[in-house]
Amino acid sequence: MARSGQEQEAESTAAFKVLKRAMELDSESRYQQALVCYQEGIDLLMQVLRGTKDVTKKCNLRKQISSYMDRAEIVKKYTDQEKEDGKYHRQIKIEENATGFSYESLFQEYLNETVTEVWIQDPYIRQIHQGSGKEQQSSGLQEIKESLKNHGVLLELEYSSSVHDREIRFNNGWMIKIGRGLDYFKKPQSRFSLGYCDFDLRPCHETTVDIFHNKHTKKI
């Protein structure tokens, strides 16, 4: 379906807004975040290009896209080197009552086809909310273990009375530390409130997420 001039203008504005943010992050040496914005902005510009009929405009768009792609390639090399050197660090601050921070939203970027093991260390992982009964939650974890087994996923559980740190490690080198651990969601008001099932809609407690990369990531 052909897009109207107004729709193309809106898409173009959105693309350059994202690319402007990419350049700002790039100038601050926040390369991983900049790369994500470059990729998103380039994809948006490609959509504009496909819907453009004017030959001159198409030519200018191709030049701009090529320029941004060249810079994105350089930024990607920076991020790859940071990972290689074990210097990569990204921090996400989750504000009080913020939404849009489901586990999928936080972790999806770092989970790819190379991940075969995940190690989670969290002092409150047995509890739905801090203060819940341990026996009930231990039983729940056993049920999860059996359910995962049916899908070919092995869940190993270890308990410790001395664990205080909170870490999540993937065997592709990514390590994530969340200040509150996995217990950063607020309790839903009811089973029928928004966010009860969709965690992107559930309000969060204030916390900080630190993301690191080390190709030699070891098991906790």
PDB file of C-alpha atoms in Angstrom:
ATOM      1  CA  MET A   1       0.000   0.000   0.000  1.00  0.00           C
ATOM      2  CA  ALA A   2       1.387   3.410  -1.020  1.00  0.00           C
ATOM      3  CA  ARG A   3       2.089   5.809   1.804  1.00  0.00           C
ATOM      4  CA  SER A   4       0.898   9.404   1.768  1.00  0.00           C
ATOM      5  CA  GLY A   5       3.346  12.285   1.839  1.00  0.00           C
ATOM      6  CA  GLN A   6       2.453  13.014   5.455  1.00  0.00           C
ATOM      7  CA  GLU A   7       3.105   9.412   6.498  1.00  0.00           C
ATOM      8  CA  GLN A   8       6.496   9.410   4.787  1.00  0.00           C
ATOM      9  CA  GLU A   9       7.361  12.707   6.438  1.00  0.00           C
ATOM     10  CA  ALA A  10       6.429  11.306   9.848  1.00  0.00           C
ATOM     11  CA  GLU A  11       8.556   8.181   9.245  1.00  0.00           C
ATOM     12  CA  SER A  12      11.484  10.309   8.104  1.00  0.00           C
ATOM     13  CA  THR A  13      11.217  12.527  11.191  1.00  0.00           C
ATOM     14  CA  ALA A  14      11.127   9.474  13.452  1.00  0.00           C
ATOM     15  CA  ALA A  15      14.161   7.959  11.729  1.00  0.00           C
ATOM     16  CA  PHE A  16      16.307  11.070  12.071  1.00  0.00           C
ATOM     17  CA  LYS A  17      15.231  11.509  15.682  1.00  0.00           C
ATOM     18  CA  VAL A  18      16.524   8.019  16.499  1.00  0.00           C
ATOM     19  CA  LEU A  19      19.722   8.604  14.503  1.00  0.00           C
ATOM     20  CA  LYS A  20      20.306  11.892  16.313  1.00  0.00           C
ATOM     21  CA  ARG A  21      20.099   9.991  19.588  1.00  0.00           C
ATOM     22  CA  ALA A  22      22.534   7.421  18.172  1.00  0.00           C
ATOM     23  CA  MET A  23      25.072  10.156  17.433  1.00  0.00           C
ATOM     24  CA  GLU A  24      24.654  11.630  20.916  1.00  0.00           C
ATOM     25  CA  LEU A  25      25.306   8.242  22.515  1.00  0.00           C
ATOM     26  CA  ASP A  26      28.187   7.683  20.116  1.00  0.00           C
ATOM     27  CA  SER A  27      29.814  10.968  21.168  1.00  0.00           C
ATOM     28  CA  GLU A  28      29.494   9.883  24.817  1.00  0.00           C
ATOM     29  CA  SER A  29      31.248   6.574  24.030  1.00  0.00           C
ATOM     30  CA  ARG A  30      28.098   4.641  24.952  1.00  0.00           C
ATOM     31  CA  TYR A  31      28.665   2.407  21.983  1.00  0.00           C
ATOM     32  CA  GLN A  32      26.308  -0.506  22.640  1.00  0.00           C
ATOM     33  CA  GLN A  33      23.325   1.812  23.089  1.00  0.00           C
ATOM     34  CA  ALA A  34      24.443   3.895  20.105  1.00  0.00           C
ATOM     35  CA  LEU A  35      24.630   0.783  17.937  1.00  0.00           C
ATOM     36  CA  VAL A  36      21.060  -0.186  18.820  1.00  0.00           C
ATOM     37  CA  CYS A  37      19.846   3.297  17.855  1.00  0.00           C
ATOM     38  CA  TYR A  38      21.870   3.314  14.618  1.00  0.00           C
ATOM     39  CA  GLN A  39      20.331  -0.028  13.621  1.00  0.00           C
ATOM     40  CA  GLU A  40      16.807   1.118  14.452  1.00  0.00           C
ATOM     41  CA  GLY A  41      17.253   4.447  12.670  1.00  0.00           C
ATOM     42  CA  ILE A  42      18.722   2.819   9.560  1.00  0.00           C
ATOM     43  CA  ASP A  43      15.806   0.372   9.406  1.00  0.00           C
ATOM     44  CA  LEU A  44      13.371   3.280   9.592  1.00  0.00           C
ATOM     45  CA  LEU A  45      15.216   5.142   6.826  1.00  0.00           C
ATOM     46  CA  MET A  46      15.142   2.015   4.658  1.00  0.00           C
ATOM     47  CA  GLN A  47      11.342   2.012   5.015  1.00  0.00           C
ATOM     48  CA  VAL A  48      11.251   5.662   3.932  1.00  0.00           C
ATOM     49  CA  LEU A  49      13.493   4.842   0.955  1.00  0.00           C
ATOM     50  CA  ARG A  50      11.222   2.028  -0.211  1.00  0.00           C
ATOM     51  CA  GLY A  51       8.235   4.371  -0.165  1.00  0.00           C
ATOM     52  CA  THR A  52       9.994   7.268  -1.957  1.00  0.00           C
ATOM     53  CA  LYS A  53       9.345   7.779  -5.677  1.00  0.00           C
ATOM     54  CA  ASP A  54      11.354  10.947  -6.284  1.00  0.00           C
ATOM     55  CA  VAL A  55      14.705   9.987  -7.848  1.00  0.00           C
ATOM     56  CA  THR A  56      16.667  12.822  -6.244  1.00  0.00           C
ATOM     57  CA  LYS A  57      15.277  12.091  -2.787  1.00  0.00           C
ATOM     58  CA  LYS A  58      16.040   8.387  -3.212  1.00  0.00           C
ATOM     59  CA  CYS A  59      19.629   9.207  -4.129  1.00  0.00           C
ATOM     60  CA  ASN A  60      20.064  11.452  -1.058  1.00  0.00           C
ATOM     61  CA  LEU A  61      18.516   8.850   1.223  1.00  0.00           C
ATOM     62  CA  ARG A  62      20.866   6.149  -0.101  1.00  0.00           C
ATOM     63  CA  LYS A  63      23.874   8.367   0.628  1.00  0.00           C
ATOM     64  CA  GLN A  64      22.635   9.093   4.154  1.00  0.00           C
ATOM     65  CA  ILE A  65      21.910   5.441   4.839  1.00  0.00           C
ATOM     66  CA  SER A  66      25.349   4.457   3.560  1.00  0.00           C
ATOM     67  CA  SER A  67      26.988   7.043   5.813  1.00  0.00           C
ATOM     68  CA  TYR A  68      25.107   5.862   8.910  1.00  0.00           C
ATOM     69  CA  MET A  69      25.856   2.224   8.075  1.00  0.00           C
ATOM     70  CA  ASP A  70      29.576   2.997   7.815  1.00  0.00           C
ATOM     71  CA  ARG A  71      29.513   4.632  11.239  1.00  0.00           C
ATOM     72  CA  ALA A  72      27.479   1.772  12.711  1.00  0.00           C
ATOM     73  CA  GLU A  73      30.131  -0.683  11.487  1.00  0.00           C
ATOM     74  CA  ILE A  74      32.835   1.311  13.261  1.00  0.00           C
ATOM     75  CA  VAL A  75      30.776   1.474  16.468  1.00  0.00           C
ATOM     76  CA  LYS A  76      30.205  -2.283  16.266  1.00  0.00           C
ATOM     77  CA  LYS A  77      33.982  -2.801  16.179  1.00  0.00           C
ATOM     78  CA  TYR A  78      34.268  -0.651  19.322  1.00  0.00           C
ATOM     79  CA  THR A  79      31.661  -2.734  21.135  1.00  0.00           C
ATOM     80  CA  ASP A  80      33.291  -5.979  20.001  1.00  0.00           C
ATOM     81  CA  GLN A  81      36.637  -4.746  21.330  1.00  0.00           C
ATOM     82  CA  GLU A  82      35.082  -3.722  24.645  1.00  0.00           C
ATOM     83  CA  LYS A  83      33.642  -7.214  24.987  1.00  0.00           C
ATOM     84  CA  GLU A  84      36.987  -8.758  24.064  1.00  0.00           C
ATOM     85  CA  ASP A  85      38.777  -6.658  26.688  1.00  0.00           C
ATOM     86  CA  GLY A  86      36.129  -7.311  29.333  1.00  0.00           C
ATOM     87  CA  LYS A  87      35.496  -3.558  29.649  1.00  0.00           C
ATOM     88  CA  TYR A  88      31.905  -3.433  28.468  1.00  0.00           C
ATOM     89  CA  HIS A  89      29.477  -1.883  30.953  1.00  0.00           C
ATOM     90  CA  ARG A  90      25.967  -0.575  30.450  1.00  0.00           C
ATOM     91  CA  GLN A  91      23.723   0.749  33.204  1.00  0.00           C
ATOM     92  CA  ILE A  92      19.930   0.999  33.157  1.00  0.00           C
ATOM     93  CA  LYS A  93      18.128   2.940  35.862  1.00  0.00           C
ATOM     94  CA  ILE A  94      14.577   1.842  36.576  1.00  0.00           C
ATOM     95  CA  GLU A  95      12.565   4.583  38.242  1.00  0.00           C
ATOM     96  CA  GLU A  96       9.923   4.021  40.921  1.00  0.00           C
ATOM     97  CA  ASN A  97       6.626   2.890  39.324  1.00  0.00           C
ATOM     98  CA  ALA A  98       8.239   2.682  35.863  1.00  0.00           C
ATOM     99  CA  THR A  99       6.796   0.169  33.389  1.00  0.00           C
ATOM    100  CA  GLY A 100       8.204  -1.516  30.289  1.00  0.00           C
ATOM    101  CA  PHE A 101      10.897  -3.503  32.088  1.00  0.00           C
ATOM    102  CA  SER A 102       9.707  -7.099  31.852  1.00  0.00           C
ATOM    103  CA  TYR A 103      12.320  -9.860  32.022  1.00  0.00           C
ATOM    104  CA  GLU A 104      11.930 -10.268  28.270  1.00  0.00           C
ATOM    105  CA  SER A 105      12.582  -6.571  27.638  1.00  0.00           C
ATOM    106  CA  LEU A 106      15.718  -6.619  29.800  1.00  0.00           C
ATOM    107  CA  PHE A 107      17.240  -9.939  28.757  1.00  0.00           C
ATOM    108  CA  GLN A 108      16.129 -10.535  25.155  1.00  0.00           C
ATOM    109  CA  GLU A 109      18.970  -8.469  23.678  1.00  0.00           C
ATOM    110  CA  TYR A 110      21.552 -10.729  25.345  1.00  0.00           C
ATOM    111  CA  LEU A 111      19.924 -14.096  24.696  1.00  0.00           C
ATOM    112  CA  ASN A 112      20.812 -15.591  21.324  1.00  0.00           C
ATOM    113  CA  GLU A 113      21.272 -19.006  19.734  1.00  0.00           C
ATOM    114  CA  THR A 114      24.699 -19.410  21.401  1.00  0.00           C
ATOM    115  CA  VAL A 115      23.222 -19.455  24.921  1.00  0.00           C
ATOM    116  CA  THR A 116      22.973 -22.999  26.298  1.00  0.00           C
ATOM    117  CA  GLU A 117      23.309 -22.283  30.030  1.00  0.00           C
ATOM    118  CA  VAL A 118      22.046 -19.586  32.381  1.00  0.00           C
ATOM    119  CA  TRP A 119      23.195 -19.220  35.998  1.00  0.00           C
ATOM    120  CA  ILE A 120      21.049 -17.232  38.408  1.00  0.00           C
ATOM    121  CA  GLN A 121      22.061 -16.299  41.935  1.00  0.00           C
ATOM    122  CA  ASP A 122      19.438 -14.492  43.971  1.00  0.00           C
ATOM    123  CA  PRO A 123      18.774 -14.642  47.732  1.00  0.00           C
ATOM    124  CA  TYR A 124      15.012 -14.189  47.242  1.00  0.00           C
ATOM    125  CA  ILE A 125      14.451 -16.296  44.130  1.00  0.00           C
ATOM    126  CA  ARG A 126      12.396 -18.830  46.132  1.00  0.00           C
ATOM    127  CA  GLN A 127       9.833 -16.185  47.042  1.00  0.00           C
ATOM    128  CA  ILE A 128       7.103 -14.599  44.922  1.00  0.00           C
ATOM    129  CA  HIS A 129       7.459 -11.567  47.195  1.00  0.00           C
ATOM    130  CA  GLN A 130       9.959 -11.152  50.007  1.00  0.00           C
ATOM    131  CA  GLY A 131       8.404 -12.614  53.120  1.00  0.00           C
ATOM    132  CA  SER A 132       6.393 -15.391  51.443  1.00  0.00           C
ATOM    133  CA  GLY A 133       6.570 -18.941  52.817  1.00  0.00           C
ATOM    134  CA  LYS A 134       9.750 -20.795  51.836  1.00  0.00           C
ATOM    135  CA  GLU A 135       8.092 -24.208  51.737  1.00  0.00           C
ATOM    136  CA  GLN A 136       5.442 -22.984  49.326  1.00  0.00           C
ATOM    137  CA  GLN A 137       7.993 -21.364  47.021  1.00  0.00           C
ATOM    138  CA  SER A 138      10.356 -24.349  47.091  1.00  0.00           C
ATOM    139  CA  SER A 139       7.425 -26.482  45.985  1.00  0.00           C
ATOM    140  CA  GLY A 140       6.740 -23.976  43.200  1.00  0.00           C
ATOM    141  CA  LEU A 141      10.329 -24.195  41.958  1.00  0.00           C
ATOM    142  CA  GLN A 142      10.057 -27.969  41.829  1.00  0.00           C
ATOM    143  CA  GLU A 143       6.925 -27.630  39.688  1.00  0.00           C
ATOM    144  CA  ILE A 144       8.789 -25.259  37.355  1.00  0.00           C
ATOM    145  CA  LYS A 145      11.647 -27.770  37.168  1.00  0.00           C
ATOM    146  CA  GLU A 146       9.300 -30.547  36.070  1.00  0.00           C
ATOM    147  CA  SER A 147       7.556 -28.302  33.561  1.00  0.00           C
ATOM    148  CA  LEU A 148      10.857 -27.193  31.996  1.00  0.00           C
ATOM    149  CA  LYS A 149      11.969 -30.822  31.774  1.00  0.00           C
ATOM    150  CA  ASN A 150       9.020 -31.498  29.466  1.00  0.00           C
ATOM    151  CA  HIS A 151      10.481 -28.889  27.097  1.00  0.00           C
ATOM    152  CA  GLY A 152      14.016 -30.257  27.181  1.00  0.00           C
ATOM    153  CA  VAL A 153      15.340 -27.694  29.683  1.00  0.00           C
ATOM    154  CA  LEU A 154      17.266 -28.886  32.742  1.00  0.00           C
ATOM    155  CA  LEU A 155      16.841 -26.771  35.884  1.00  0.00           C
ATOM    156  CA  GLU A 156      19.327 -27.398  38.689  1.00  0.00           C
ATOM    157  CA  LEU A 157      18.579 -25.891  42.117  1.00  0.00           C
ATOM    158  CA  GLU A 158      21.069 -25.167  44.873  1.00  0.00           C
ATOM    159  CA  TYR A 159      20.275 -23.504  48.199  1.00  0.00           C
ATOM    160  CA  SER A 160      22.614 -21.419  50.333  1.00  0.00           C
ATOM    161  CA  SER A 161      22.151 -19.572  53.616  1.00  0.00           C
ATOM    162  CA  SER A 162      25.060 -17.216  52.899  1.00  0.00           C
ATOM    163  CA  VAL A 163      24.225 -15.840  49.441  1.00  0.00           C
ATOM    164  CA  HIS A 164      23.638 -12.075  49.311  1.00  0.00           C
ATOM    165  CA  ASP A 165      24.839 -11.080  45.826  1.00  0.00           C
ATOM    166  CA  ARG A 166      22.493 -11.045  42.862  1.00  0.00           C
ATOM    167  CA  GLU A 167      23.809 -12.082  39.456  1.00  0.00           C
ATOM    168  CA  ILE A 168      22.562 -13.552  36.205  1.00  0.00           C
ATOM    169  CA  ARG A 169      25.134 -15.010  33.822  1.00  0.00           C
ATOM    170  CA  PHE A 170      24.737 -16.368  30.300  1.00  0.00           C
ATOM    171  CA  ASN A 171      27.419 -18.631  28.861  1.00  0.00           C
ATOM    172  CA  ASN A 172      27.797 -16.325  25.856  1.00  0.00           C
ATOM    173  CA  GLY A 173      29.657 -13.863  28.116  1.00  0.00           C
ATOM    174  CA  TRP A 174      26.894 -11.561  29.359  1.00  0.00           C
ATOM    175  CA  MET A 175      26.495 -10.888  33.068  1.00  0.00           C
ATOM    176  CA  ILE A 176      23.604  -8.866  34.528  1.00  0.00           C
ATOM    177  CA  LYS A 177      23.401  -7.497  38.049  1.00  0.00           C
ATOM    178  CA  ILE A 178      20.109  -6.062  39.279  1.00  0.00           C
ATOM    179  CA  GLY A 179      20.180  -4.105  42.541  1.00  0.00           C
ATOM    180  CA  ARG A 180      16.985  -5.722  43.812  1.00  0.00           C
ATOM    181  CA  GLY A 181      17.602  -9.004  42.025  1.00  0.00           C
ATOM    182  CA  LEU A 182      14.657 -10.479  40.132  1.00  0.00           C
ATOM    183  CA  ASP A 183      12.258  -9.127  42.752  1.00  0.00           C
ATOM    184  CA  TYR A 184      11.935  -5.615  41.282  1.00  0.00           C
ATOM    185  CA  PHE A 185       8.246  -5.753  40.379  1.00  0.00           C
ATOM    186  CA  LYS A 186       5.535  -4.382  42.610  1.00  0.00           C
ATOM    187  CA  LYS A 187       2.756  -6.711  43.708  1.00  0.00           C
ATOM    188  CA  PRO A 188      -0.265  -6.381  41.376  1.00  0.00           C
ATOM    189  CA  GLN A 189      -3.364  -4.901  42.968  1.00  0.00           C
ATOM    190  CA  SER A 190      -5.504  -7.818  41.803  1.00  0.00           C
ATOM    191  CA  ARG A 191      -5.629 -10.693  39.343  1.00  0.00           C
ATOM    192  CA  PHE A 192      -7.559  -8.446  36.972  1.00  0.00           C
ATOM    193  CA  SER A 193      -5.230  -5.440  37.022  1.00  0.00           C
ATOM    194  CA  LEU A 194      -2.988  -4.549  34.089  1.00  0.00           C
ATOM    195  CA  GLY A 195       0.403  -6.103  34.639  1.00  0.00           C
ATOM    196  CA  TYR A 196      -0.816  -9.233  36.402  1.00  0.00           C
ATOM    197  CA  CYS A 197       0.203 -11.322  33.364  1.00  0.00           C
ATOM    198  CA  ASP A 198       2.032  -8.824  31.142  1.00  0.00           C
ATOM    199  CA  PHE A 199       5.094  -7.771  33.150  1.00  0.00           C
ATOM    200  CA  ASP A 200       5.815  -4.900  30.737  1.00  0.00           C
ATOM    201  CA  LEU A 201       2.695  -3.271  32.227  1.00  0.00           C
ATOM    202  CA  ARG A 202       3.575  -3.981  35.852  1.00  0.00           C
ATOM    203  CA  PRO A 203       5.023  -1.061  37.884  1.00  0.00           C
ATOM    204  CA  CYS A 204       8.542  -1.546  39.221  1.00  0.00           C
ATOM    205  CA  HIS A 205      10.426  -0.647  42.371  1.00  0.00           C
ATOM    206  CA  GLU A 206      13.328   1.727  41.829  1.00  0.00           C
ATOM    207  CA  THR A 207      16.527  -0.171  41.053  1.00  0.00           C
ATOM    208  CA  THR A 208      19.633  -0.214  38.867  1.00  0.00           C
ATOM    209  CA  VAL A 209      20.607  -2.801  36.268  1.00  0.00           C
ATOM    210  CA  ASP A 210      24.316  -3.187  35.425  1.00  0.00           C
ATOM    211  CA  ILE A 211      25.293  -5.189  32.357  1.00  0.00           C
ATOM    212  CA  PHE A 212      28.800  -6.477  31.707  1.00  0.00           C
ATOM    213  CA  HIS A 213      30.435  -8.712  29.125  1.00  0.00           C
ATOM    214  CA  ASN A 214      33.355 -11.064  29.500  1.00  0.00           C
ATOM    215  CA  LYS A 215      34.049 -13.866  27.024  1.00  0.00           C
ATOM    216  CA  HIS A 216      35.505 -15.891  29.902  1.00  0.00           C
ATOM    217  CA  THR A 217      32.324 -15.807  32.012  1.00  0.00           C
ATOM    218  CA  LYS A 218      32.439 -18.586  34.590  1.00  0.00           C
ATOM    219  CA  LYS A 219      29.688 -20.434  36.398  1.00  0.00           C
ATOM    220  CA  ILE A 220      28.695 -18.796  39.684  1.00  0.00           C
TER     221      ILE A 220
END
